[in-house]
mmCIF file of N, CA and C in Angstrom:
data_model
loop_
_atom_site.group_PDB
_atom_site.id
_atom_site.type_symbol
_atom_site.label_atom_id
_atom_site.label_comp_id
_atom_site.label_asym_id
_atom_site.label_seq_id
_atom_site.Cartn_x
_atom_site.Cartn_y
_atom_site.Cartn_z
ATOM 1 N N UNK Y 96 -3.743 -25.176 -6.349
ATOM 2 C CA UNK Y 96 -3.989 -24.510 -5.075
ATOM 3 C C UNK Y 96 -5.469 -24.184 -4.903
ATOM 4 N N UNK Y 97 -5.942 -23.546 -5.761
ATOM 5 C CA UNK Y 97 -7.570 -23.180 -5.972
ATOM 6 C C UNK Y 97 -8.340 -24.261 -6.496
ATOM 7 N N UNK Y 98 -9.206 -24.994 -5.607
ATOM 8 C CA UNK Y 98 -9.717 -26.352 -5.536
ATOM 9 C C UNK Y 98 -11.162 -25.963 -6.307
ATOM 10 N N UNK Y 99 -11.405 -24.500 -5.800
ATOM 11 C CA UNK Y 99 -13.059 -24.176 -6.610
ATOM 12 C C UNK Y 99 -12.665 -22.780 -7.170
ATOM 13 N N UNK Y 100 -12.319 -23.094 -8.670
ATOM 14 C CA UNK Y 100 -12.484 -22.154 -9.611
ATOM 15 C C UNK Y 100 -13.159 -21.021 -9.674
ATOM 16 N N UNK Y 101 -14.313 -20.984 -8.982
ATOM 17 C CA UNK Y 101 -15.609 -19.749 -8.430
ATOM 18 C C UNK Y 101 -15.141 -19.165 -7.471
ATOM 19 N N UNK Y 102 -14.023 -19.379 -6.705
ATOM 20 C CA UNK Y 102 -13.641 -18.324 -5.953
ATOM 21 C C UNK Y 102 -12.112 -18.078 -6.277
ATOM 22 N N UNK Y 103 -12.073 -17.274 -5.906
ATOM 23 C CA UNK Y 103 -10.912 -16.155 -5.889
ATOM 24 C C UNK Y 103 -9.974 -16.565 -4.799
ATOM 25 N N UNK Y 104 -8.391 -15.975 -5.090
ATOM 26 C CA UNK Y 104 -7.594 -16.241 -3.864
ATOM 27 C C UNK Y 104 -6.591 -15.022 -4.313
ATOM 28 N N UNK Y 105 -6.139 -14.545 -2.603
ATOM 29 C CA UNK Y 105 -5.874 -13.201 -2.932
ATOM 30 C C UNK Y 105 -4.299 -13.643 -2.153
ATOM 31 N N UNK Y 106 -3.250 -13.837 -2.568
ATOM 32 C CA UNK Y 106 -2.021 -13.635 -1.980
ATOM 33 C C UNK Y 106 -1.271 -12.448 -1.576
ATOM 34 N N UNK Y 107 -0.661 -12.372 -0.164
ATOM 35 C CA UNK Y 107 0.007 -11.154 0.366
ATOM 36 C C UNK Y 107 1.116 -11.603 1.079
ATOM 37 N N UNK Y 108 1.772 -11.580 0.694
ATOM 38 C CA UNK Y 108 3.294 -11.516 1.280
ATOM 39 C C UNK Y 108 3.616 -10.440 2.441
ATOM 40 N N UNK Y 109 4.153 -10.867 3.365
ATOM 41 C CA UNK Y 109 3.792 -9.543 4.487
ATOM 42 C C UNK Y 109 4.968 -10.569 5.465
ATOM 43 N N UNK Y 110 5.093 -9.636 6.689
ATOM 44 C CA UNK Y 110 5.903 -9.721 7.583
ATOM 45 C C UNK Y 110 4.711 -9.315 8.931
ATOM 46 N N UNK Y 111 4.877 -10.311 9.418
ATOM 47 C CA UNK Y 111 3.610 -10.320 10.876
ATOM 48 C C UNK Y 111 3.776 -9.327 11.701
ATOM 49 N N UNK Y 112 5.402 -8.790 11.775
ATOM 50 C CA UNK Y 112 5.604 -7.842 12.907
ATOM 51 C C UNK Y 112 5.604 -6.694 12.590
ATOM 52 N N UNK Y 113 5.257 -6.561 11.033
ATOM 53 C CA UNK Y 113 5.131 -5.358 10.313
ATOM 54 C C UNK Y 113 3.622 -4.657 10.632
ATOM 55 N N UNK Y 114 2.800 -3.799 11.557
ATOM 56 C CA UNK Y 114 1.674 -4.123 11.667
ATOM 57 C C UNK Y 114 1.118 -2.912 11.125
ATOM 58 N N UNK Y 115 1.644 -2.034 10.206
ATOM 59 C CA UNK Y 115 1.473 -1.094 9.453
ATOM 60 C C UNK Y 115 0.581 -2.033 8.362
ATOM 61 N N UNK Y 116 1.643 -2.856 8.006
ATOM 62 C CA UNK Y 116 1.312 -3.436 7.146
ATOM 63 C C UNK Y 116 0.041 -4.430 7.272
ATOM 64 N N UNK Y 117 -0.303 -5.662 7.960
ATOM 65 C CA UNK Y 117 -0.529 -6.460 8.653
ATOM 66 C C UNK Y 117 -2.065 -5.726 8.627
ATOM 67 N N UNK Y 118 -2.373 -4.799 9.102
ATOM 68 C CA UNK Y 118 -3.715 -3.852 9.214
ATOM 69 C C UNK Y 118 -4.116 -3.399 8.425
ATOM 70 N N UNK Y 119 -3.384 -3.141 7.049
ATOM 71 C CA UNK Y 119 -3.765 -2.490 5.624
ATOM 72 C C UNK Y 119 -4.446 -4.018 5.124
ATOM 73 N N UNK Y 120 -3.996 -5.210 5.382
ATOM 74 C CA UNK Y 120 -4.346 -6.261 4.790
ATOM 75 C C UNK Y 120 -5.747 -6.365 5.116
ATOM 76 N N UNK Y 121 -5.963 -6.814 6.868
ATOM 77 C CA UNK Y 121 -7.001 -6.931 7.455
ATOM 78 C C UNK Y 121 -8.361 -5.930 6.655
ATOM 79 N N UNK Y 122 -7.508 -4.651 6.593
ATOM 80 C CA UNK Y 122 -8.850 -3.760 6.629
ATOM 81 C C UNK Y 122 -9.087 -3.569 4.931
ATOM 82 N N UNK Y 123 -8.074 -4.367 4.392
ATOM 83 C CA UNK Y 123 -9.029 -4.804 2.519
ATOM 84 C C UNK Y 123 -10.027 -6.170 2.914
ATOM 85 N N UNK Y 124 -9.015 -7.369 3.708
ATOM 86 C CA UNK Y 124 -10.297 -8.183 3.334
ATOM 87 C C UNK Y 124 -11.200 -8.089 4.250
ATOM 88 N N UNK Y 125 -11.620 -6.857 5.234
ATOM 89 C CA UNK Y 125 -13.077 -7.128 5.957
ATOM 90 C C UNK Y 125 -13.387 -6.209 4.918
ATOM 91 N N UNK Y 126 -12.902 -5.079 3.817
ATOM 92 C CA UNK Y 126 -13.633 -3.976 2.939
ATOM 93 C C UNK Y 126 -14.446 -5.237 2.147
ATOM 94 N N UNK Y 127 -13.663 -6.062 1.186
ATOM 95 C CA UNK Y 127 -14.268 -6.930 0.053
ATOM 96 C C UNK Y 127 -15.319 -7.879 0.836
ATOM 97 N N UNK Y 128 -14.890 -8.352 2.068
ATOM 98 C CA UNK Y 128 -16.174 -9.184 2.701
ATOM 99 C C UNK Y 128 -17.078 -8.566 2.746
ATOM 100 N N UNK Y 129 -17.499 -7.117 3.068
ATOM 101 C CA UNK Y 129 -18.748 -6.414 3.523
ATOM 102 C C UNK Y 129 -18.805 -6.061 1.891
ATOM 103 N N UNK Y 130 -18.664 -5.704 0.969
ATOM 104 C CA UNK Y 130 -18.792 -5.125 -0.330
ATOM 105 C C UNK Y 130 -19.791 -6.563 -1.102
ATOM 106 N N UNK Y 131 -18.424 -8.030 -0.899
ATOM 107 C CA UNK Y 131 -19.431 -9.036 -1.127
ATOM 108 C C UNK Y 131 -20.974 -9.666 -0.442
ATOM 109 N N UNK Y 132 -21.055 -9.288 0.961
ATOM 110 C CA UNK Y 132 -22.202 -9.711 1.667
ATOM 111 C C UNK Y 132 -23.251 -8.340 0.727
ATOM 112 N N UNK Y 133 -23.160 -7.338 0.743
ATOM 113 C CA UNK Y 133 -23.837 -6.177 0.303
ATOM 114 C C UNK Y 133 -24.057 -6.446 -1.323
ATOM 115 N N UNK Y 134 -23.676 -6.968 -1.731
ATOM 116 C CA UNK Y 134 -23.841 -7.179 -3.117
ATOM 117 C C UNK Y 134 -24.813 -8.656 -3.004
ATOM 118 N N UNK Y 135 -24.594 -9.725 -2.669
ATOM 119 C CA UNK Y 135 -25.425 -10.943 -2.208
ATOM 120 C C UNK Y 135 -26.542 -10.121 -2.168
ATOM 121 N N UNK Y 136 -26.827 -9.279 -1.085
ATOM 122 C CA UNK Y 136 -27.966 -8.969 -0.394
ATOM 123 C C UNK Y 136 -28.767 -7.764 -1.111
ATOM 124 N N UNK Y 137 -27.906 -7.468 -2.314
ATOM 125 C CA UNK Y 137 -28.737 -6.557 -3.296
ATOM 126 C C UNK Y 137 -28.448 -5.189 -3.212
ATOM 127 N N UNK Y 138 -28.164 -5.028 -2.313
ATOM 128 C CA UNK Y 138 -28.009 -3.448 -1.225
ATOM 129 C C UNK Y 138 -26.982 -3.077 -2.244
ATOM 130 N N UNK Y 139 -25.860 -3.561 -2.914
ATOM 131 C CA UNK Y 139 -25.073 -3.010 -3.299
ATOM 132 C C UNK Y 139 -24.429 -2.815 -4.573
#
C-alpha cells in the first residue's frame, strides 16, 4: 500500500455521516500538516 517508505499513512475508519467524528479527523490532519510545515521551516 505504502509505495514510499518515508512517508507515513494514517488509517481511520469512520462513518461520513458521523460528523462528530468526521471533524475530529479533519482537525488532526490539518494539526500534523501545520506541526509538519513548522518543523520544515524550523519554527518548530
Amino acid at each position: 500500500l505504502n509505495a514510499n517508505p518515508q512517508k507515513t499513512i494514517y488509517v481511520h475508519q469512520t462513518c461520513a455521516t458521523d460528523t462528530n467524528q468526521v471533524q475530529m479527523i479533519l482537525d488532526s490532519v490539518i494539526s500534523m500538516v501545520i506541526q509538519t510545515n513548522l518543523h520544515k521551516s524550523g519554527l518548530y
